[in-house]
Coordinates of C-alpha atoms in Angstrom, one line a residue:
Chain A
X1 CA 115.2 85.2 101.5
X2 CA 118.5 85.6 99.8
X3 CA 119.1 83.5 97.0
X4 CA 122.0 80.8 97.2
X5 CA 123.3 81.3 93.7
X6 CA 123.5 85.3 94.5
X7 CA 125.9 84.5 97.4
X8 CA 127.8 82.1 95.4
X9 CA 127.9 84.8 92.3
X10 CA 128.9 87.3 94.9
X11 CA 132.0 85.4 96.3
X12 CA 133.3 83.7 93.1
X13 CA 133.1 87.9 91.6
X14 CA 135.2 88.7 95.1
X15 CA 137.7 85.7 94.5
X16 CA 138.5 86.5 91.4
X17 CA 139.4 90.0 92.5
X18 CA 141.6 88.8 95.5
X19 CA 143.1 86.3 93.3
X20 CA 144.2 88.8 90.3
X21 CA 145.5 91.2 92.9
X22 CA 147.1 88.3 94.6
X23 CA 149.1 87.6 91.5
X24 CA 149.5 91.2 90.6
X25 CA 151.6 91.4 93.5
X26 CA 153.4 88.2 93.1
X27 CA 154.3 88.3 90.0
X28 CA 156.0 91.6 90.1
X29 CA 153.7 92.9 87.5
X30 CA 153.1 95.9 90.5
X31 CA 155.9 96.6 93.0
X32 CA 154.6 94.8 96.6
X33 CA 155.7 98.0 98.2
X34 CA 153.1 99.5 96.2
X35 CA 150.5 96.6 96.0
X36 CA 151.1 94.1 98.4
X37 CA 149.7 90.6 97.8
X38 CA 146.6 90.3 99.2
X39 CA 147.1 87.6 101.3
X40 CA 149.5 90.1 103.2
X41 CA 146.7 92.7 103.2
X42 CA 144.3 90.0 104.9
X43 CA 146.8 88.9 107.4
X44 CA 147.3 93.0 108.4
X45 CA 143.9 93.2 108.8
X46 CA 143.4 90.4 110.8
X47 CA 146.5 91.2 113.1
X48 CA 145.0 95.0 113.2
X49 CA 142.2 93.5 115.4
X50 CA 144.9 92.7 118.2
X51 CA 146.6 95.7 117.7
X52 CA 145.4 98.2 120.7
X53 CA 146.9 101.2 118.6
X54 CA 144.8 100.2 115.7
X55 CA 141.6 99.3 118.4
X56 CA 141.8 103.2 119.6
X57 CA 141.9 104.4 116.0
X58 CA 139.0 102.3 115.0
X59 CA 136.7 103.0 118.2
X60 CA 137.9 107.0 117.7
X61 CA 136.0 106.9 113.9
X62 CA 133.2 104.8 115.2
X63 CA 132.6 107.8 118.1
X64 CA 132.7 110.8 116.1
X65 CA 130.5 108.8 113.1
X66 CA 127.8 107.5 115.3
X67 CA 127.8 110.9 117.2
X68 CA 127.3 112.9 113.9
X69 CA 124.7 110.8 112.5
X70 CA 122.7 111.3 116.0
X71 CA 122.6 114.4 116.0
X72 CA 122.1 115.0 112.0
X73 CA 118.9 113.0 113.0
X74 CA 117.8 115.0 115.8
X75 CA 118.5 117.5 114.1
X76 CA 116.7 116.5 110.9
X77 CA 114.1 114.7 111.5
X78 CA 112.1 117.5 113.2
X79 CA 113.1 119.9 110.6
X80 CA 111.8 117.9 107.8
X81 CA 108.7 117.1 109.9
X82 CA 108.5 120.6 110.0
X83 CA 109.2 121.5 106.2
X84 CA 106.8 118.6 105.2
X85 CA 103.9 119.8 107.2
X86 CA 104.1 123.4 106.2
X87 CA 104.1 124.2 102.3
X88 CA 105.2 127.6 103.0
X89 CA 107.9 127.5 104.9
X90 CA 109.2 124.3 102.9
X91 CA 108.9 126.8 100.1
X92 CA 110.9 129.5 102.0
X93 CA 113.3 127.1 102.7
X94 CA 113.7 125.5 99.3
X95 CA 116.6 127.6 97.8
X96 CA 118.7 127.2 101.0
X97 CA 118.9 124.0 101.0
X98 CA 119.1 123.3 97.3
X99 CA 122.6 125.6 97.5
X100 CA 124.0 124.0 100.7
X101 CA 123.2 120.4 100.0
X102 CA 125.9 120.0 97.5
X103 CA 128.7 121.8 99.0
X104 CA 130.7 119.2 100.0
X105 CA 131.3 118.8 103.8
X106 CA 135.1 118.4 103.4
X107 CA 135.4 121.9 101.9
X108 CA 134.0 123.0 105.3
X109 CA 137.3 121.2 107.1
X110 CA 139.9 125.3 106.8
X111 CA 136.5 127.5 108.2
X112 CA 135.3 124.9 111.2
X113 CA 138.7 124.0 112.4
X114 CA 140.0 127.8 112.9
X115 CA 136.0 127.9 115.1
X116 CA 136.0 124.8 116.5
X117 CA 139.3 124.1 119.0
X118 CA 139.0 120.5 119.7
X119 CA 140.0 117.9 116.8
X120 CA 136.7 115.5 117.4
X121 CA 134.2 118.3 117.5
X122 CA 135.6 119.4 114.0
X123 CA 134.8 116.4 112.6
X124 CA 131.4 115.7 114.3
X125 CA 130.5 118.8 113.0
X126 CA 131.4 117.7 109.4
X127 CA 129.7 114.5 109.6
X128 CA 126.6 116.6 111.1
X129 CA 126.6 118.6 107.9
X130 CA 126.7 115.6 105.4
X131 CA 124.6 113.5 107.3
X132 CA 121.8 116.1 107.9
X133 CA 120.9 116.4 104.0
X134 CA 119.7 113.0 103.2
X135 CA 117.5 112.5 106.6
X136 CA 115.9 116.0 106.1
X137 CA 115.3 115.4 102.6
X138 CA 113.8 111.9 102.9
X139 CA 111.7 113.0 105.9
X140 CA 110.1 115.8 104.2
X141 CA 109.5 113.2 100.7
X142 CA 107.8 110.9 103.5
X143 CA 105.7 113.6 105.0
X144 CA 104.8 115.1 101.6
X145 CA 103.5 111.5 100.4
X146 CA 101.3 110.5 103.4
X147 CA 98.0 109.4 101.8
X148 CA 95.3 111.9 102.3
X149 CA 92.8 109.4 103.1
X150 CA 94.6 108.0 106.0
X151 CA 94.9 111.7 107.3
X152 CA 91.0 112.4 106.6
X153 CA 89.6 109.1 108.3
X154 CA 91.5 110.4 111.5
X155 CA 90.4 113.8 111.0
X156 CA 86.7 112.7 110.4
X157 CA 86.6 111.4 113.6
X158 CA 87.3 114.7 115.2
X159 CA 91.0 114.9 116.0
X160 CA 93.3 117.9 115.5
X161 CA 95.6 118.6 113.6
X162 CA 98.7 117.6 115.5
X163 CA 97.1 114.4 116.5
X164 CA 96.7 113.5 113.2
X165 CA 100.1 114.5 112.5
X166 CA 101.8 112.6 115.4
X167 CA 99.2 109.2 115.0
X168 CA 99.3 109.0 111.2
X169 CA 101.9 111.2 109.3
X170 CA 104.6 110.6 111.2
X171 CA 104.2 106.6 111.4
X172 CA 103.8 106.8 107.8
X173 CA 106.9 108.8 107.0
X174 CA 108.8 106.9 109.3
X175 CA 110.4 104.1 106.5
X176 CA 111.4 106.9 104.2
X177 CA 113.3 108.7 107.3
X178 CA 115.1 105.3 108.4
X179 CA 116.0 105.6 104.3
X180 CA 117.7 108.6 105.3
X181 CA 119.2 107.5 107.8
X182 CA 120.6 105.1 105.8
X183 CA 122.0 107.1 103.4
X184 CA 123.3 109.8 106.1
X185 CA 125.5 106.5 107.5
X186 CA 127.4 106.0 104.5
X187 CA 128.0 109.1 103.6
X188 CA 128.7 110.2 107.1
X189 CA 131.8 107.0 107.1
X190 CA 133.0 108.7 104.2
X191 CA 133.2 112.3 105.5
X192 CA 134.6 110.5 109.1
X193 CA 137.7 109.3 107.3
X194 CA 137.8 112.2 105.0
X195 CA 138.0 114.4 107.3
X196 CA 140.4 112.3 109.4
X197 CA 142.7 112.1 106.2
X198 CA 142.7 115.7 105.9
X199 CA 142.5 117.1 109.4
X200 CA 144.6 114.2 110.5
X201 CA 143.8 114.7 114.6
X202 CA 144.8 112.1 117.6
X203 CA 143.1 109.1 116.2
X204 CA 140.9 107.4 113.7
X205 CA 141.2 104.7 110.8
X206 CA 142.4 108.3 108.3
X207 CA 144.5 109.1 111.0
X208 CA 146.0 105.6 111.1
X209 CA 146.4 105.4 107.3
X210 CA 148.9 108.3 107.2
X211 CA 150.5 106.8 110.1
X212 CA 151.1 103.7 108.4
X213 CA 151.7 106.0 104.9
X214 CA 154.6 108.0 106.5
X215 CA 156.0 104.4 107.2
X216 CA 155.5 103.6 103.8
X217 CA 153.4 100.4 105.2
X218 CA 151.1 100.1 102.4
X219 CA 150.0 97.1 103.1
X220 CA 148.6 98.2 106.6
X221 CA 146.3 101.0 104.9
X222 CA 145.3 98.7 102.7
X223 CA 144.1 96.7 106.0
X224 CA 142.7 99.3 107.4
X225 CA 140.8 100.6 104.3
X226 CA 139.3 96.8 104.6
X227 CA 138.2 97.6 107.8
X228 CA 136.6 100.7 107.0
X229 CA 134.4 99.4 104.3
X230 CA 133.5 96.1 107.1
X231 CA 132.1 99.1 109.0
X232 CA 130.3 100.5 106.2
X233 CA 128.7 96.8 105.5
X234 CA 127.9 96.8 109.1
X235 CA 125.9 99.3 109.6
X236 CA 123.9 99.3 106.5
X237 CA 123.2 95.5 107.5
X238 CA 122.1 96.4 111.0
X239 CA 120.0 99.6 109.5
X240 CA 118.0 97.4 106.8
X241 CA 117.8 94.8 109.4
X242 CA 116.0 97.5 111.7
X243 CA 114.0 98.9 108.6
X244 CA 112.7 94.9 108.2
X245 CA 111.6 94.5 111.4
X246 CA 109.9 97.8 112.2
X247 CA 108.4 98.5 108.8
X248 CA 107.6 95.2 107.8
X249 CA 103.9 96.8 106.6
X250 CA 106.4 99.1 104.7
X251 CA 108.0 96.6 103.0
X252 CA 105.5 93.6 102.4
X253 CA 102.6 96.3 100.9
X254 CA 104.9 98.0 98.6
X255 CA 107.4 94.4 97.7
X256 CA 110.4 96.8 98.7
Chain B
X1 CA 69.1 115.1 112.9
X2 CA 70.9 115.5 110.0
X3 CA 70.1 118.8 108.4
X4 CA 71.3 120.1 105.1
X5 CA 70.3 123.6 103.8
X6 CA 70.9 125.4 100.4
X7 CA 74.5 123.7 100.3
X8 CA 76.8 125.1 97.3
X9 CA 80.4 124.4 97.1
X10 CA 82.8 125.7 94.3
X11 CA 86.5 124.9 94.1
X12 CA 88.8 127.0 92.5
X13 CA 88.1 130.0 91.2
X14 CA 88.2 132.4 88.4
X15 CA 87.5 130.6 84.7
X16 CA 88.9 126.8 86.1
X17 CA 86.2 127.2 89.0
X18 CA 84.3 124.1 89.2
X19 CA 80.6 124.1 90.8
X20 CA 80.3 120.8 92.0
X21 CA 77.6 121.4 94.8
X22 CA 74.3 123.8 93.5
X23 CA 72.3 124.7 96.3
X24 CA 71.5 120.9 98.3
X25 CA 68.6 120.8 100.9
X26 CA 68.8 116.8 102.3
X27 CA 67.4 115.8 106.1
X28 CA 67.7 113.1 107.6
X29 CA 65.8 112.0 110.4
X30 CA 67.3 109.8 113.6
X31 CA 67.9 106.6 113.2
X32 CA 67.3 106.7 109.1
X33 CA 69.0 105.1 106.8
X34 CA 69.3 107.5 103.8
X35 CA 71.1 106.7 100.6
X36 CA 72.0 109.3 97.7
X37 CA 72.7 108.6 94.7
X38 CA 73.8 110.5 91.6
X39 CA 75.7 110.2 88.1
X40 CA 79.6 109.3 88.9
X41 CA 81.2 113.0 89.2
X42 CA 78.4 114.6 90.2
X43 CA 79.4 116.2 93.6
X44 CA 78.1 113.0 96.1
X45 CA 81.8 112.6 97.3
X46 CA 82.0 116.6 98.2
X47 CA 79.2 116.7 99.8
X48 CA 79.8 113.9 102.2
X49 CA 83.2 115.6 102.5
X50 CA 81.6 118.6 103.8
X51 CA 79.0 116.9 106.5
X52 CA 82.1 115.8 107.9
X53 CA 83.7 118.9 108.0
X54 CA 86.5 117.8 106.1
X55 CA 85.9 120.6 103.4
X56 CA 84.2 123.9 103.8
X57 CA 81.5 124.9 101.5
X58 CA 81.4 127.9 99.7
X59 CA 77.9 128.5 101.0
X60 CA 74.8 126.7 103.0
X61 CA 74.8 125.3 106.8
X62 CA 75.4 122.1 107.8
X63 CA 73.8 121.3 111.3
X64 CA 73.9 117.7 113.0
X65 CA 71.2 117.8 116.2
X66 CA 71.1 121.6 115.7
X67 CA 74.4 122.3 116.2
X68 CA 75.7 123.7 113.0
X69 CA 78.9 122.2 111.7
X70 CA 82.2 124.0 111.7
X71 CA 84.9 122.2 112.2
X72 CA 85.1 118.4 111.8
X73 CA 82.1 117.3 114.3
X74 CA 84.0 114.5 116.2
X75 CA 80.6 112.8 116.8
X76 CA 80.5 111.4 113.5
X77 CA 82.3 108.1 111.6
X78 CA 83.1 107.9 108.1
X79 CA 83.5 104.6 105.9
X80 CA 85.6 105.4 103.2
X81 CA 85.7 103.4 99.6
X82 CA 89.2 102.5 99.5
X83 CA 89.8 100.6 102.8
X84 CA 93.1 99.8 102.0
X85 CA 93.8 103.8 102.1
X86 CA 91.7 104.6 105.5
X87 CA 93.5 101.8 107.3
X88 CA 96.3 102.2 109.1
X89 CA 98.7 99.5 108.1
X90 CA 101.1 100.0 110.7
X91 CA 98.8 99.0 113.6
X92 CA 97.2 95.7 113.8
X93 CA 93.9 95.5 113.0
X94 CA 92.4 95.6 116.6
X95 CA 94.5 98.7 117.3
X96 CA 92.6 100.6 114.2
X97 CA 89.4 99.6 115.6
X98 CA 90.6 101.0 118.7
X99 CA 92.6 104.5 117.9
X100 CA 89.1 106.3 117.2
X101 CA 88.2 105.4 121.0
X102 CA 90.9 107.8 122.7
X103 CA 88.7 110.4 121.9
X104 CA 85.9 108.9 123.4
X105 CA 88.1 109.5 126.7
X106 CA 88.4 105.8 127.3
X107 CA 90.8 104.1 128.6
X108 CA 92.7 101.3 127.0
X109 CA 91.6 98.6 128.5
X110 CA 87.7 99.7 127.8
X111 CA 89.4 100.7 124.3
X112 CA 90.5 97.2 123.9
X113 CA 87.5 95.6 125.1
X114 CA 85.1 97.5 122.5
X115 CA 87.3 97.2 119.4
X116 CA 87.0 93.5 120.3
X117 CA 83.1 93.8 120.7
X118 CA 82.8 95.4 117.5
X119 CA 84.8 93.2 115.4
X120 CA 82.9 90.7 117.0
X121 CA 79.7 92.2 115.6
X122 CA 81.4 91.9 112.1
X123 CA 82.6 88.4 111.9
X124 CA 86.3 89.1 112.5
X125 CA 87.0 88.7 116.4
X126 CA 90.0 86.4 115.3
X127 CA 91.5 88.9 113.4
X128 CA 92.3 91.5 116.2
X129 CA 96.4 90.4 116.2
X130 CA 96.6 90.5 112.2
X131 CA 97.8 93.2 110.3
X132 CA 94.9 95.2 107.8
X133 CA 97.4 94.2 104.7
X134 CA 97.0 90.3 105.6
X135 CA 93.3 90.3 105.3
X136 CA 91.2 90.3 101.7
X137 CA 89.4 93.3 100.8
X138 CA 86.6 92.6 101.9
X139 CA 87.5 91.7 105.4
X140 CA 89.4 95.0 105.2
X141 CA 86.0 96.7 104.7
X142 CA 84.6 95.1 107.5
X143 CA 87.3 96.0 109.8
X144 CA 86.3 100.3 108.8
X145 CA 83.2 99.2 109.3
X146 CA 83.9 97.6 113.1
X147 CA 85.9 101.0 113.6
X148 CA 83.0 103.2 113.1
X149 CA 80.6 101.0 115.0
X150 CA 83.1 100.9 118.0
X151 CA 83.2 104.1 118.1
X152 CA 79.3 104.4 118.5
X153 CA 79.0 108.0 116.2
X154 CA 75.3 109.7 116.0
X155 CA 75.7 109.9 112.5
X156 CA 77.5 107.8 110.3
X157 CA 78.7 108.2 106.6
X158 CA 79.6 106.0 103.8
X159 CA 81.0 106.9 100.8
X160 CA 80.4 104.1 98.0
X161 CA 81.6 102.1 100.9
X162 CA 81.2 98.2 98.7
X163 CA 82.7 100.4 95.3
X164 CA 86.2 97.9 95.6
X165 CA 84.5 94.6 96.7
X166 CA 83.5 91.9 94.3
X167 CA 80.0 91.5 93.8
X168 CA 79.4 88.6 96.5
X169 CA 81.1 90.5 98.9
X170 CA 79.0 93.7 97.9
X171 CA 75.9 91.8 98.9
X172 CA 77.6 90.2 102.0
X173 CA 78.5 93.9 103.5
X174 CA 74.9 95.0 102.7
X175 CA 73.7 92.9 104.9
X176 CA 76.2 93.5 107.8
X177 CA 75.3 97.1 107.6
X178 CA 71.7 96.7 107.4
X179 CA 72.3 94.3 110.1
X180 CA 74.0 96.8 112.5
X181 CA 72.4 99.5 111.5
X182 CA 69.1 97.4 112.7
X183 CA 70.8 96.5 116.1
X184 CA 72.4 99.9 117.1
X185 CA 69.2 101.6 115.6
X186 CA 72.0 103.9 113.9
X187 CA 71.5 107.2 111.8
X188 CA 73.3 105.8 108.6
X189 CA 73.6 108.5 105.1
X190 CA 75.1 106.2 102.7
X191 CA 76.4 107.4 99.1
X192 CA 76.4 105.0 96.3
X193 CA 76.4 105.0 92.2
X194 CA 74.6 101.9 92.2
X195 CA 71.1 101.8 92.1
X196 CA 69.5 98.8 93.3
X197 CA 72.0 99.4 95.9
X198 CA 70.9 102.1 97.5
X199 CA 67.0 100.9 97.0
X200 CA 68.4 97.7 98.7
X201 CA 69.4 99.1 101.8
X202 CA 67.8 102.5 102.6
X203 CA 64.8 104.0 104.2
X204 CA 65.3 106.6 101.5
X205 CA 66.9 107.4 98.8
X206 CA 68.0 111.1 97.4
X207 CA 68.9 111.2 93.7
X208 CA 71.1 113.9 93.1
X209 CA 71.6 115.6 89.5
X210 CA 74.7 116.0 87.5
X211 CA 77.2 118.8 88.6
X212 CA 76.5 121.0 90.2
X213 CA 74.4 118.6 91.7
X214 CA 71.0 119.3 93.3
X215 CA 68.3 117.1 94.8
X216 CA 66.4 115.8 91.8
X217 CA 64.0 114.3 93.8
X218 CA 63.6 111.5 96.5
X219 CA 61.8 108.2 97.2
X220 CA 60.8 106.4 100.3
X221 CA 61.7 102.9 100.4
X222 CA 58.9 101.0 102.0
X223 CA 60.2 97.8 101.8
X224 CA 59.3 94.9 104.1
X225 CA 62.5 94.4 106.8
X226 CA 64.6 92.2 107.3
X227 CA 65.7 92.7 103.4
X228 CA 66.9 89.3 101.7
X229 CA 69.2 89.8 99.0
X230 CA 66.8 87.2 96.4
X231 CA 63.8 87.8 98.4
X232 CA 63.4 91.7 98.2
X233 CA 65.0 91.8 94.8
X234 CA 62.4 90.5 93.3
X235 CA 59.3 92.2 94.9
X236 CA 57.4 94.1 92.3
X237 CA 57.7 97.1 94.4
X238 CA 61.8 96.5 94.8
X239 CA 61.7 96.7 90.7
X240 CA 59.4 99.5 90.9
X241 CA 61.6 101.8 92.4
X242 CA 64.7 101.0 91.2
X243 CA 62.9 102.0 87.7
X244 CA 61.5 105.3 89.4
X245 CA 65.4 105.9 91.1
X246 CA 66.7 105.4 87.8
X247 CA 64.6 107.5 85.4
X248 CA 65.9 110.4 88.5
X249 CA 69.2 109.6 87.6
X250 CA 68.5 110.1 83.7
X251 CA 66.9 112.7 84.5
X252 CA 67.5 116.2 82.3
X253 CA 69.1 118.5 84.5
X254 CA 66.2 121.3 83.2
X255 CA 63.2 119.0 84.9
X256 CA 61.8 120.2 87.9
X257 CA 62.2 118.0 91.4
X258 CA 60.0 115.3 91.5
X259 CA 58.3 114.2 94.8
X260 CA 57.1 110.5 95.1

């Protein structure tokens, strides 16, 4: 389990952040307009959580994220189960993807808002882009990797070759795709409020931040950049929760 | 039952080809337990690969009751050495036992019911809820070995199936296999390095030379049953043939096939 003094390392590192900022602000070493005190900050961000403005903003990010990272992984996963069962087209498929991983999704934002007319469907399709990269890629490592005994015991016992693909290569791919996954959520938050930032729209937390910027309330983006990174922590706790239950062969055989 | 002819398989080709098969004749008859043996490198591995129809040979026929092997036969089990490869670690341990069976067109509750019987017949019935990963190697073997037995194959392989087990354990799944073997009155072609091993258990025993490997020449094993792991050992004719299996496997590759 987690260690005790890791938690108490973690939150002594934390406090003395909060506390320097804290003073920062106090002290008038940094204008508050600029940097307000952090116990202002905290006191936003709890407040934020009764604010129904704020609620909308928040639930808006949370449907266009959840909705891109579903269908990056329908999407992705039976691509890469694709790619990583067949040599030759993963091979065909190499140079494609080894351009268009790295453009960043962002630099998409001009092209898909002049196709796409309606402000959440932009960003979905942004996330989609970012988030599809890391599944595919991580489900086509898992597939590649499958042990080839595991595949030949099934196979010496007569079955075909999808059977042996569905009952042992998939199983065994399946932690490296939830990895993926994993990965797609971050970067899929970041791209959300990107993307909100940029192509401002109705709501979101990035659409609330210029809100609060044009207002010069700096002290309410800094409460709702807190809340974006709870989300963050969120979801990458429920995900590695997930990925402890379900793969717990994954995890106890290779001390992960 | 089993019946080998002129077998040859090459991989690769051009100047990195590698013969490791050089023209193999082998039968086994039903319900025989035959065991090759060879130098470690010598081809035993691909040849067991291609009975199962895992690997095509480059040339020969394969044919299991007459029916000449094409694909992978389906009517067959393998024991592989590493266990901890060939099990599934995702099911629990009565679930490998029992995957084999769907294509025995059973349903799951008979699936059930004969994994259970057949880890039964190997000492672990109180394993069926654990996971392959929380059991010791050996118990892992047994498991494989529960899995081919439930699945009731005419012919079943093993390739240097006790190679990871410690010693005690070797001679433990000896026994169980001899054991089994005895009961289901199975058709058993069992590869091993080890020497006394395969005098130990078979009916037979088929010394193959280095690679390309051919037959070098063969033994029958006419050792009293049931074998006893002190008992037979020291027989004079035990040590006898384990001297005659061994000179086979020192054998020059230029010296004509010996028949004893």
């Amino acid at each position: 389990m987690i260690d005790r003094r890791v938690v108490v390392r973690g939150a002594a590192g934390a406090a003395v952040l909060l506390i320097a900022a804290e003073l920062a602000g106090r002290s008038g070493l940094i204008d508050p307009v600029l940097l307000p005190p952090m116990s202002t900050v905290l006191a936003g961000a709890a407040g934020l959580l009764a604010d129904p403005e704020f609620l909308t903003d928040l639930w808006g990010t949370v449907i266009v994220w959840a909705t891109g990272l579903l269908t990056a992984i329908v999407i992705a996963v039976p691509l890469g189960v694709l790619l990583g069962t067949l040599p030759r087209a993963e091979l065909a498929a190499r140079p494609l993807v080894e351009f268009m991983r790295p453009i960043p999704s962002v630099a998409l934002l001009p092209l898909v808002t002049l196709l796409i007319p309606y402000d959440h469907g932009v960003k979905i399709t942004v996330i989609v882009y970012a988030a599809v990269w890391p599944v595919l890629i991580n489900t086509m490592y898992g597939l590649r990797d499958v042990d080839p005994v595991a595949k030949e015991t099934l196979r010496s016992f007569g079955f075909g070759r999808l059977a042996v693909l569905a009952r042992v290569s998939v199983p065994s791919a399946a932690p490296f795709v939830l990895t993926g996954v994993r990965l797609a959520a971050a970067t899929g938050l970041i791209v959300a409020i990107s993307a909100e930032l940029v192509a401002g729209g109705t709501d979101g937390i990035g659409a609330f931040m210029i809100r609060a910027g044009s207002g010069y309330r700096t002290d309410l983006i800094l409460a709702a950049t807190l809340w974006a990174g709870i989300l963050g922590l969120l979801a990458n706790m429920l995900l590695v929760r997930v990925q402890r239950w379900a793969f717990r062969w994954h995890t106890e055989r290779t001390g992960a | 039952m089993l019946d080998v002819v002129n077998l040859s398989h090459t991989y690769g080709e051009g100047p990195n080809a590698h013969q490791a098969l050089g023209g193999i004749d082998l039968k086994v008859a039903e319900g025989e337990m035959v065991c090759v043996v060879g130098p470690s490198g010598c081809g035993k591995s691909t040849l067991l690969r291609s009975i199962a129809g895992l690997i095509r040979p480059t040339e020969g026929q394969i044919r299991i009751r007459e029916t000449t092997v094409a694909d992978t036969p389906g009517d067959l089990a393998v024991v592989f050495q590493d266990y901890s490869r060939s099990l599934f670690p995702w099911m629990s341990v009565g679930d490998n036992v029992a995957l084999p069976l769907r294509r025995r067109g059973k349903d799951r509750t008979a699936r059930r019911a004969a994994a259970a019987e057949a880890l039964e017949e190997v000492g672990l019935a109180a394993a069926s809820s654990k996971f392959p990963w929380e059991l010791s190697g050996g118990m892992q073997q047994r498991v494989a070995i529960a899995r081919a037995l439930a699945y009731r194959p005419s012919l079943l392989l093993m390739d240097e199936p006790f190679g990871s087990v410690d010693a005690q354990t070797r001679e433990d799944l000896e026994d169980l296999v001899l054991k089994v073997r005895e009961h289901h009155r199975m058709t058993v072609l069992l590869i091993t390095h080890d020497i006394d091993e395969s005098v130990y258990v078979g009916d037979r025993v088929v010394v193959l030379t280095r690679s390309p490997a051919r037959v070098a020449g063969e033994l029958s094993v006419d050792l009293p049953f049931p074998r006893d792991q002190i008992a037979t050992r020291e027989l004079p004719a035990f040590v006898h043939l384990r001297a005659e299996v061994g000179r086979l496997v020192r054998a020059k590759k230029e010296s004509p096939p010996v028949q004893v």
